[in-house]
GROMACS .gro file of C-alpha atoms in nm:
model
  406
    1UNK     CA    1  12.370   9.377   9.249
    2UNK     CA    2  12.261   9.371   8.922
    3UNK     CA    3  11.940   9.598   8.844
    4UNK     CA    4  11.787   9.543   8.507
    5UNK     CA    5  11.952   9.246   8.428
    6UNK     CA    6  11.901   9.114   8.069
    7UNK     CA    7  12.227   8.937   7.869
    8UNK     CA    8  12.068   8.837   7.579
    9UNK     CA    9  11.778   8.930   7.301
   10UNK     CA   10  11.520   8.746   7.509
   11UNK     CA   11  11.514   9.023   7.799
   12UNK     CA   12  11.130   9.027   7.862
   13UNK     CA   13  11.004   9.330   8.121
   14UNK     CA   14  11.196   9.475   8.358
   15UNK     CA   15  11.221   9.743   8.660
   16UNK     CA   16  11.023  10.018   8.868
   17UNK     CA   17  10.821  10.255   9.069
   18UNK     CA   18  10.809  10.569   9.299
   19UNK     CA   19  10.867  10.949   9.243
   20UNK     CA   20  11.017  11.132   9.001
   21UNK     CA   21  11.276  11.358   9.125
   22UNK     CA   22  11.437  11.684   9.053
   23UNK     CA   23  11.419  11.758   8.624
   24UNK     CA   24  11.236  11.420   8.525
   25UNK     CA   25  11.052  11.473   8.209
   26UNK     CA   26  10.744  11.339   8.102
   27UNK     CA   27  10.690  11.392   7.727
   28UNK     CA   28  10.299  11.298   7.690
   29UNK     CA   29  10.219  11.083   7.385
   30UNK     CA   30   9.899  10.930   7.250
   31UNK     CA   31   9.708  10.652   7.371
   32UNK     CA   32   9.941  10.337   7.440
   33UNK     CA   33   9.623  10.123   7.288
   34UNK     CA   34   9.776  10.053   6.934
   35UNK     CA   35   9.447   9.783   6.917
   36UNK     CA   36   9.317  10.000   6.601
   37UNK     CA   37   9.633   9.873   6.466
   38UNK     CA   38   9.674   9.537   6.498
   39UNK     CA   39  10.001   9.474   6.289
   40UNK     CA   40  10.185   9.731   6.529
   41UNK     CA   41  10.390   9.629   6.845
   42UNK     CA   42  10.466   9.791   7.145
   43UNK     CA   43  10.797   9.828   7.307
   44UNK     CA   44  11.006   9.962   7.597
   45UNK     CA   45  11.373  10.079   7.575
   46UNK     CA   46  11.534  10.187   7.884
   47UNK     CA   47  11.877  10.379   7.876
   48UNK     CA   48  12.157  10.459   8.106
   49UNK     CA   49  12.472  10.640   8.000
   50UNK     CA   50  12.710  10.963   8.101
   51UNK     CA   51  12.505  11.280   7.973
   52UNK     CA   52  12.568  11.422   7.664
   53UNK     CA   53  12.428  11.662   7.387
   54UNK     CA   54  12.196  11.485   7.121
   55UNK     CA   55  12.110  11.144   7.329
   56UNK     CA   56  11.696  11.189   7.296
   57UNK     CA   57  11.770  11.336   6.952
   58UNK     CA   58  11.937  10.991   6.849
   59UNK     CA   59  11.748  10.748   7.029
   60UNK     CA   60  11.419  10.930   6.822
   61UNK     CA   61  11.618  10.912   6.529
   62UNK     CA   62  11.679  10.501   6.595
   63UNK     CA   63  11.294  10.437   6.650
   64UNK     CA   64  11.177  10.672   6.333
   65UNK     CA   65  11.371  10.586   6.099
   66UNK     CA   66  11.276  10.166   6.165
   67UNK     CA   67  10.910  10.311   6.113
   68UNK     CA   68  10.817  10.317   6.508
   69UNK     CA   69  10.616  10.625   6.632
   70UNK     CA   70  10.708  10.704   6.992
   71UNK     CA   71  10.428  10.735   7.238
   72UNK     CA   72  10.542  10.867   7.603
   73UNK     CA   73  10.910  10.912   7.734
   74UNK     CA   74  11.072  10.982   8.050
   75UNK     CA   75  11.395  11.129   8.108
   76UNK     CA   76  11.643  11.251   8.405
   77UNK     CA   77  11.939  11.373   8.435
   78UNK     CA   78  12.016  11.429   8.778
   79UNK     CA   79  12.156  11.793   8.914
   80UNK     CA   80  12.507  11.719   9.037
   81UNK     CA   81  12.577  11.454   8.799
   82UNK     CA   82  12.622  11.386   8.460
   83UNK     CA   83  12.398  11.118   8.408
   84UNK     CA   84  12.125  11.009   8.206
   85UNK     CA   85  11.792  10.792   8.243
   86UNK     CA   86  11.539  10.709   7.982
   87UNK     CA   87  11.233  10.514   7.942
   88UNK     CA   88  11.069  10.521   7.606
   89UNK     CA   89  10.749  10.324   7.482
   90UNK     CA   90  10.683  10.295   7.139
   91UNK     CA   91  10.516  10.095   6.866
   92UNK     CA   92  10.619   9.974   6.538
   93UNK     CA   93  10.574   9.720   6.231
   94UNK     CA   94  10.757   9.393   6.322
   95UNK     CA   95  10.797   9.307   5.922
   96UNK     CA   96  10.969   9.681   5.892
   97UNK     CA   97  11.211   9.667   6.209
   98UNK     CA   98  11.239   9.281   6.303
   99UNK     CA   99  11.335   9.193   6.677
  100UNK     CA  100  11.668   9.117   6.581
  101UNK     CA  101  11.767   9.405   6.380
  102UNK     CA  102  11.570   9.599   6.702
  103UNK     CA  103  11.864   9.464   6.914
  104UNK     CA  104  12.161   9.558   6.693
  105UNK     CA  105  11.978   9.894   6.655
  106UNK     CA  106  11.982   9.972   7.029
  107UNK     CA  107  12.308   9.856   7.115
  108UNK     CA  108  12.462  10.099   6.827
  109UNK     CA  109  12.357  10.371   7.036
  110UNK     CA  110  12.455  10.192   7.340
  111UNK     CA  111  12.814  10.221   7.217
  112UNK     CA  112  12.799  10.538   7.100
  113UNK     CA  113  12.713  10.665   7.402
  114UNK     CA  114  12.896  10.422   7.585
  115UNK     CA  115  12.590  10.343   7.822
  116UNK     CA  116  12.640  10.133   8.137
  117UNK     CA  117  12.256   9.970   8.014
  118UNK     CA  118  12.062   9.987   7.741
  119UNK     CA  119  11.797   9.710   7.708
  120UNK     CA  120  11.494   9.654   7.466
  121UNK     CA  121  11.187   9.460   7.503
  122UNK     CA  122  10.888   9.337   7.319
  123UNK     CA  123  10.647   9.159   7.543
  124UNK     CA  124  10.443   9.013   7.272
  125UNK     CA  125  10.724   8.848   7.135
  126UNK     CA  126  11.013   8.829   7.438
  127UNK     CA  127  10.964   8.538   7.715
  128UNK     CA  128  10.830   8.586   8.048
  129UNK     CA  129  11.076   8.659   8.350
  130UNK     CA  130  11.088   8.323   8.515
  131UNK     CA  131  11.075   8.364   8.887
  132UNK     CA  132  11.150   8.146   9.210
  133UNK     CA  133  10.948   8.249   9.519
  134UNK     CA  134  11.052   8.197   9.895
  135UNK     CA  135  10.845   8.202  10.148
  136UNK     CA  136  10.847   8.067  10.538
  137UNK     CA  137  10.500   8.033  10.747
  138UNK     CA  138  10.276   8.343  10.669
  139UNK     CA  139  10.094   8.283  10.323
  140UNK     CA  140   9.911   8.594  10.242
  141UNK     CA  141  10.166   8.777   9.984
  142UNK     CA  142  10.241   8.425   9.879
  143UNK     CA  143   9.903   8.365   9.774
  144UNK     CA  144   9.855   8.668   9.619
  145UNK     CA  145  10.143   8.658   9.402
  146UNK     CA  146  10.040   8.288   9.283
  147UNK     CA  147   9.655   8.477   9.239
  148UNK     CA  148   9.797   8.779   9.051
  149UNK     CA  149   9.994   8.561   8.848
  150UNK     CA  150   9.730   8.315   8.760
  151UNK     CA  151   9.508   8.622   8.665
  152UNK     CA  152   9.780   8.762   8.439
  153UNK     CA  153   9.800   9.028   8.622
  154UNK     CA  154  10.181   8.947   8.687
  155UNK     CA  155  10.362   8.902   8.401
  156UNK     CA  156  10.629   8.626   8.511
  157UNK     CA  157  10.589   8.259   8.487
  158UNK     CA  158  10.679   8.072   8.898
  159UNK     CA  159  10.903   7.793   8.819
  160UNK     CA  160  10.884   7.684   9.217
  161UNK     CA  161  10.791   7.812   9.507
  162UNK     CA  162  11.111   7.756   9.800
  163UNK     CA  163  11.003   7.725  10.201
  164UNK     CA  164  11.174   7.654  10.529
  165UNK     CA  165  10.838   7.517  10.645
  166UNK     CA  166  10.597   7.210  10.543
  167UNK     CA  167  10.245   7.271  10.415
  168UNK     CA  168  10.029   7.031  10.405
  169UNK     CA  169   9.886   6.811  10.137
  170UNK     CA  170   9.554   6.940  10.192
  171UNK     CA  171   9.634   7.325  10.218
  172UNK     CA  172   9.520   7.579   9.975
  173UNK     CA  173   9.856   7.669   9.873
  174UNK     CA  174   9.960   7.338   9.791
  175UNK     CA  175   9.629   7.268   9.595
  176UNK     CA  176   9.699   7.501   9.432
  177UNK     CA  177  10.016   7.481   9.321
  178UNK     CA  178   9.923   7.073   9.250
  179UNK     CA  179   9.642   7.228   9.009
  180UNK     CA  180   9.890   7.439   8.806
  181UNK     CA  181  10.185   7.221   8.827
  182UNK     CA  182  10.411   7.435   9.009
  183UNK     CA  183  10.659   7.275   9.214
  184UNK     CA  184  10.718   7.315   9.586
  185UNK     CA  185  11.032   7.265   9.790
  186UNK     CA  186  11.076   7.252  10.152
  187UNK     CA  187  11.430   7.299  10.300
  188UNK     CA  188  11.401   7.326  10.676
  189UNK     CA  189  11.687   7.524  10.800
  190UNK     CA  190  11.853   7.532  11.114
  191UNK     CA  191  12.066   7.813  11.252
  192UNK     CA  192  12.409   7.670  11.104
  193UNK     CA  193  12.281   7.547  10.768
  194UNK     CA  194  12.035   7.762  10.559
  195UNK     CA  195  12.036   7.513  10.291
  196UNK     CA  196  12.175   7.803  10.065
  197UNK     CA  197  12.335   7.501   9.811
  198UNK     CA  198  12.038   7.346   9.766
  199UNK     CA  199  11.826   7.675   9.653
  200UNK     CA  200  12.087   7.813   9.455
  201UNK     CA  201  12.042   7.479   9.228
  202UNK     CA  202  11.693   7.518   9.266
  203UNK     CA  203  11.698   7.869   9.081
  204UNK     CA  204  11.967   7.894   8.842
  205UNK     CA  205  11.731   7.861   8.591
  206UNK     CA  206  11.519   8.213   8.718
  207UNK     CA  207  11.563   8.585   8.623
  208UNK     CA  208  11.509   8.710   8.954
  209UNK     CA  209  11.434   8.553   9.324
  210UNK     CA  210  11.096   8.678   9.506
  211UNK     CA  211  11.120   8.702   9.892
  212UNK     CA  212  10.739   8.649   9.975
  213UNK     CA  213  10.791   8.708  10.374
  214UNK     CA  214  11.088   8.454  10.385
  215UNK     CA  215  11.220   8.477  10.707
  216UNK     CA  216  11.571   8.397  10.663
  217UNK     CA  217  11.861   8.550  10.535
  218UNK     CA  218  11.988   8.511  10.247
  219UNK     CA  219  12.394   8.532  10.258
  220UNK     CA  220  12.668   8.790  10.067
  221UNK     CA  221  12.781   8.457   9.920
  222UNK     CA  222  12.442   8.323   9.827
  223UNK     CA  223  12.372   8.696   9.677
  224UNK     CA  224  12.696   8.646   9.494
  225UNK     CA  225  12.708   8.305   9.367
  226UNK     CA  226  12.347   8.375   9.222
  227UNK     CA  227  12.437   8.734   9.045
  228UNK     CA  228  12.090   8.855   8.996
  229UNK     CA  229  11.866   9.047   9.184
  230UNK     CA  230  11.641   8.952   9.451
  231UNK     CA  231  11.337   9.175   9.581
  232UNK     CA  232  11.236   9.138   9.952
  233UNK     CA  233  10.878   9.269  10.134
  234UNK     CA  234  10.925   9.444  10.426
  235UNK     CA  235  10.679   9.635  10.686
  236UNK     CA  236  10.759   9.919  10.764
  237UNK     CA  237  10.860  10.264  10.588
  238UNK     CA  238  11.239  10.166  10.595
  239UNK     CA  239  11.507  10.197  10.765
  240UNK     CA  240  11.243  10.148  11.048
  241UNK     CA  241  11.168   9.860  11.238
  242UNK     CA  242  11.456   9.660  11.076
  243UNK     CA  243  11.532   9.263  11.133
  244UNK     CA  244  11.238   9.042  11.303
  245UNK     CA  245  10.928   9.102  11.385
  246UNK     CA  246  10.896   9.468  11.247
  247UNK     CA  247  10.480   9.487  11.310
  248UNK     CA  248  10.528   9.434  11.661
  249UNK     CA  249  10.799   9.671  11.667
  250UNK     CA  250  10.620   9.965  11.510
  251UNK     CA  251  10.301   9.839  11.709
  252UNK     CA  252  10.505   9.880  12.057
  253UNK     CA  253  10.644  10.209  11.947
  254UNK     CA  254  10.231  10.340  11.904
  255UNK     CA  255  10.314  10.472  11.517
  256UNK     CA  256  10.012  10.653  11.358
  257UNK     CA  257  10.167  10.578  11.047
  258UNK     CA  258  10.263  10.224  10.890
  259UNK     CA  259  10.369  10.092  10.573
  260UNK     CA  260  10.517   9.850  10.318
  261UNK     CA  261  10.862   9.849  10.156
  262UNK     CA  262  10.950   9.629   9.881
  263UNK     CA  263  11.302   9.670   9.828
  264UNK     CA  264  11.621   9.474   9.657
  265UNK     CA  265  11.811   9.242   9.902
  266UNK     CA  266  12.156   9.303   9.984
  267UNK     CA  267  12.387   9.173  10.215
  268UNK     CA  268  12.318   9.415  10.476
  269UNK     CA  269  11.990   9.370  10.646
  270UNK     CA  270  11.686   9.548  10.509
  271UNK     CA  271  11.918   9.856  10.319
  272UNK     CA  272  11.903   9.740  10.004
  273UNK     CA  273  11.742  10.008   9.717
  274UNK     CA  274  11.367  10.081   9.759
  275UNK     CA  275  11.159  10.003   9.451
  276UNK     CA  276  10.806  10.065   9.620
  277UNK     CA  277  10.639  10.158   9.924
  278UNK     CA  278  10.319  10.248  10.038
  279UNK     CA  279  10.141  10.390  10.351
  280UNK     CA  280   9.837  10.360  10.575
  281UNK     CA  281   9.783  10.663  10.754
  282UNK     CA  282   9.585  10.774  11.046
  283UNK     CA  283   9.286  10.967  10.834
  284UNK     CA  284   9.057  11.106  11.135
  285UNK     CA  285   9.337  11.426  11.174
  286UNK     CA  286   9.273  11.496  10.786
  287UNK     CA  287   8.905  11.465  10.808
  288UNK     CA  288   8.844  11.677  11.101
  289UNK     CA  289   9.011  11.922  10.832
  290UNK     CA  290   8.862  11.899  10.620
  291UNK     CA  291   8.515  11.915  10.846
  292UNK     CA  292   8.627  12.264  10.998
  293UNK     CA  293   8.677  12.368  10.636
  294UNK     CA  294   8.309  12.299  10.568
  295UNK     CA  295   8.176  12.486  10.826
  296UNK     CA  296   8.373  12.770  10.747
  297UNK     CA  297   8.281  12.798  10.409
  298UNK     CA  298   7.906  12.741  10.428
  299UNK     CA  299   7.909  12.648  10.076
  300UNK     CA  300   7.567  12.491   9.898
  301UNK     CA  301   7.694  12.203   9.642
  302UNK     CA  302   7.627  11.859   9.602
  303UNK     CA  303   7.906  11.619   9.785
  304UNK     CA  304   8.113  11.384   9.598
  305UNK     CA  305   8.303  11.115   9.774
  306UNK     CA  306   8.547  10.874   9.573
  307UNK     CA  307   8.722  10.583   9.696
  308UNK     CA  308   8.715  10.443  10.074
  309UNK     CA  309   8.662  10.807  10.295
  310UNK     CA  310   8.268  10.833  10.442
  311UNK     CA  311   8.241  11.172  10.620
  312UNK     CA  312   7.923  11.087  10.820
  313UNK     CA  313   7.975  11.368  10.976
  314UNK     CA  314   7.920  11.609  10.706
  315UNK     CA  315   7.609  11.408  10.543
  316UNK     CA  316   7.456  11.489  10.886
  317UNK     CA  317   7.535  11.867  10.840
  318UNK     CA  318   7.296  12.109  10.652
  319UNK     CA  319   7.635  12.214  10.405
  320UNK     CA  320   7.667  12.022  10.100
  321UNK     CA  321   8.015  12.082   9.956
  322UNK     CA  322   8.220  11.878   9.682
  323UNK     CA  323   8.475  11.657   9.822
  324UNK     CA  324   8.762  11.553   9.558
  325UNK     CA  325   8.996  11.292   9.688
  326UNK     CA  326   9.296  11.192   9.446
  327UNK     CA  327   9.543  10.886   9.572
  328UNK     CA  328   9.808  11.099   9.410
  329UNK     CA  329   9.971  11.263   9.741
  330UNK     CA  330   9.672  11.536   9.830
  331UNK     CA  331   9.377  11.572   9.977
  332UNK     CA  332   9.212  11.836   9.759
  333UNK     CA  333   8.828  12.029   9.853
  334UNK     CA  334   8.657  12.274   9.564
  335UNK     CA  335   8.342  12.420   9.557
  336UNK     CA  336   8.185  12.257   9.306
  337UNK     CA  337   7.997  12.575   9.147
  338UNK     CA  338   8.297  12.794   9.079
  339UNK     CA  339   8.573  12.497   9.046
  340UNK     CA  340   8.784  12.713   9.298
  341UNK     CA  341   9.029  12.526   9.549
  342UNK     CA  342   8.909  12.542   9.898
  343UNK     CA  343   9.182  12.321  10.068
  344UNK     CA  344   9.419  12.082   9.996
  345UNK     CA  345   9.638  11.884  10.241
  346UNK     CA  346   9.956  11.639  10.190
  347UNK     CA  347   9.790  11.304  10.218
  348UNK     CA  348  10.108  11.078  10.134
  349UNK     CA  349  10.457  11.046  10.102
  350UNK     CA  350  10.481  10.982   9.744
  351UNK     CA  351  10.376  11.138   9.467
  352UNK     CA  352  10.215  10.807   9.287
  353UNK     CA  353  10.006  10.675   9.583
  354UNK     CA  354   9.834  10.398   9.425
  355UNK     CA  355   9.473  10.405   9.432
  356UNK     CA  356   9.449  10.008   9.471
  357UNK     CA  357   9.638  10.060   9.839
  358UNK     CA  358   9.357  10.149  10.058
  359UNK     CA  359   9.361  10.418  10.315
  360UNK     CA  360   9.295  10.290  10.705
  361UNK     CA  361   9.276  10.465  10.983
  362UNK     CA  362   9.568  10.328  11.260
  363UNK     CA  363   9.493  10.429  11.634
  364UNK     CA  364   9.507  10.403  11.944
  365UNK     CA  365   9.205  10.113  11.892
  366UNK     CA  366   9.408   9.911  11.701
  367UNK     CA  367   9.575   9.608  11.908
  368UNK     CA  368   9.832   9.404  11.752
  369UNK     CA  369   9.585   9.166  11.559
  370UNK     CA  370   9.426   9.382  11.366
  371UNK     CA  371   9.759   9.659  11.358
  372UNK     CA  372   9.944   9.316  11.160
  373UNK     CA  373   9.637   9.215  10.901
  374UNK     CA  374   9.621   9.631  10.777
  375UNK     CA  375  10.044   9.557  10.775
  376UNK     CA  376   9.980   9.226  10.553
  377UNK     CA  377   9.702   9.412  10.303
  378UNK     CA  378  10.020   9.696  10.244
  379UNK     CA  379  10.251   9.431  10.182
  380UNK     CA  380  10.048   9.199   9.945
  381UNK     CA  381   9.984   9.520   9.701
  382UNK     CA  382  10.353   9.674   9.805
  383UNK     CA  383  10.487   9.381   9.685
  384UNK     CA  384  10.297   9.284   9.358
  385UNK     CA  385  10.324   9.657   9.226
  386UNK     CA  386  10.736   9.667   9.271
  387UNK     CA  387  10.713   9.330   9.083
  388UNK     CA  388  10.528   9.430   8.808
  389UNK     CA  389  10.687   9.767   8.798
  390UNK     CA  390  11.049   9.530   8.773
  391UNK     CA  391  10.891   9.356   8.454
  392UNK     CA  392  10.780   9.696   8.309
  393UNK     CA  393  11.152   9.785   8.280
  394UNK     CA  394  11.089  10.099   8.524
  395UNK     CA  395  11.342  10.068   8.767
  396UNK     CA  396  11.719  10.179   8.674
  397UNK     CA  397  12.004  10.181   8.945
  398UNK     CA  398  12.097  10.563   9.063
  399UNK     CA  399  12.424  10.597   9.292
  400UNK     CA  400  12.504  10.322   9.544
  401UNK     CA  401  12.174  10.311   9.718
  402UNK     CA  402  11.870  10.460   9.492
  403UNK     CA  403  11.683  10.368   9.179
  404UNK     CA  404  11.525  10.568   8.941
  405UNK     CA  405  11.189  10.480   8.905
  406UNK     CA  406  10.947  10.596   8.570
   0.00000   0.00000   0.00000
């Protein structure tokens, strides 16, 4: 597969999500608004070669001596091998260090190192990825890539949108797509012929394939003949509920706990490299906690709830603690007066829980309706954040089945 793909000076975004692991770096910077400077530019480098001494001193040295300031970077270098990862953001003067002498710049260093990827991009000046999106009968993280991407919120431009199945004329999708001229295909496919020719010459011209819920799948040869990469939605915290049908899977096997994973296709089914996923967990446990906590305590504060938890339960009390909920993988409870923790619990998975994926409760209540449209919210948001995180040049290739992800 080919992560971070970019073969010429035109490489817009690119790559990434999810934790950082063991000795990744964050080097805090200023403000990434350079709008009190409007003849500045931002930029992203990302860099991938065998680890040796001086790399970050050099690739500072590239950027300041061009006139760029550098404003956050990450680095790893994993444990047991000699690797190393970079993501750097910076800005600079585009009459000082033009876009082409940028690119000669960067690969210096990419042959002095001799890096396996080094790739710059400017994304006021460097084109949009162009993207093909395929998608069978279920629309919703169809339309809400064609949503996100008519907000701007996606920064990729659709050149078609592929199906196995007909909509019709007078569907929102297609009305849609009719408004902003975005062609539709439909290739019904039967069980000997996916009509694999026919997309490939529909997306030769694209960056990278979209898999909005397309329900068929996609060959080693098609994967092959079209040599970029392709990211898939899947529900489910994989390798669970693999192949069809995976919400009625995890909803016959009673989980508490159900998710989203976007992840790149390969030719074995649903093990490609994870680039996102996120969770919807079964809160009531956590709450009843954090409840017994309160009464414990007998603390007088003020409560302060954020985001989507109500504790009725504790308005209806006489205590009146201070409630701090952070979407970044804990549950944490201080008293308000002193600032001191009271209680913190793992909430998630991940480190980087986004705040946009909403927290539901799944139980026993739930029957498969309702269990598949909390699945479909997870996979809408799953899948738009590993897309933009792609086209932020955040995810880098690690080993034969992992990516780094700033």
């Amino acid at each position: 597969m080919s992560l971070l793909r970019r073969v010429n000076a035109g490489l817009p975004q690119a790559i990434g999500f999810t934790r950082r692991p063991f000795k990744s770096l964050k080097f805090a910077g200023e403000s990434l608004d350079a709008s009190d400077s409007p003849a500045l530019l931002h930029g992203i480098h990302v860099f991938h070669c065998p680890d040796v001494l001086g790399i970050v001193a050099k690739l500072s040295e590239c950027i300041a001596l061009r006139g760029g300031n550098i404003l956050g970077a990450d680095i790893f270098v994993p444990e047991k091998n000699q690797v190393f990862y970079s993501r750097s953001e910076f800005v600079f003067d585009p009459a000082k260090w033009p876009r082409v002498q940028m690119e000669e710049d960067f690969l210096k260093l990419s042959k002095m190192f001799n890096a396996m990827r080094s790739v710059v991009c400017v994304p006021a000046l460097d084109p949009k990825y162009k993207i093909a999106v395929l998608a069978s009968k279920q629309d919703h993280c169809l339309v809400d890539l064609l949503h996100g991407w008519q907000d701007g919120r996606l920064p990729v431009d659709i050149t078609c949108i592929i199906s196995n199945h007909e909509r019709g004329s007078d569907t929102h999708v297609i009305r849609f797509l009719e408004r902003h001229g975005i062609p539709y295909h439909c290739l019904h496919t039967t069980k000997g012929n996916k009509r694999e020719a026919e997309i490939l010459d529909l997306v030769q011209d694209t960056d990278f394939l979209v898999l909005a819920r397309y329900m068929q799948l996609l060959s080693g040869d098609f994967l092959s003949s079209y040599g970029k990469d392709v990211i898939n939605i899947h529900h489910g915290l994989l390798p669970s509920f693999k192949g069809g049908n995976p919400s009625k899977q995890a909803f016959d096997a009673g989980v508490k706990l159900i998710g989203a994973t976007s992840h790149f296709v390969t030719e074995e089914l649903d093990s490609g490299p994870i680039i996102e996923q996120m969770i919807s967990i079964w809160v009531e446990s956590i709450l009843w906690k954090l409840y017994s906590y309160l009464l414990l305590f007998e603390l007088p504060l003020c409560i302060a709830i954020d985001y989507h938890v109500k504790l009725n339960d504790v308005w209806k009390t006489k205590l009146k603690l201070g409630l701090i909920m952070k979407f970044d993988g804990i549950v944490r409870l201080r008293c308000l007066t002193i600032g001191q923790l009271v209680f913190q619990h793992t909430f998630c998975v991940q480190h980087s829980f986004s705040p946009l994926a909403q927290v539901e409760r799944v139980s026993h209540r739930e029957n498969l309706h309702s269990f598949i449209l909390k699945s479909e919210n997870l996979e809408r948001q799953c899948l738009a954040k590993a897309i933009k995180s792609y086209c932020e040049l955040r995810v880098l290739p690690y080993g034969e089945n992992k990516t780094v992800v700033f």
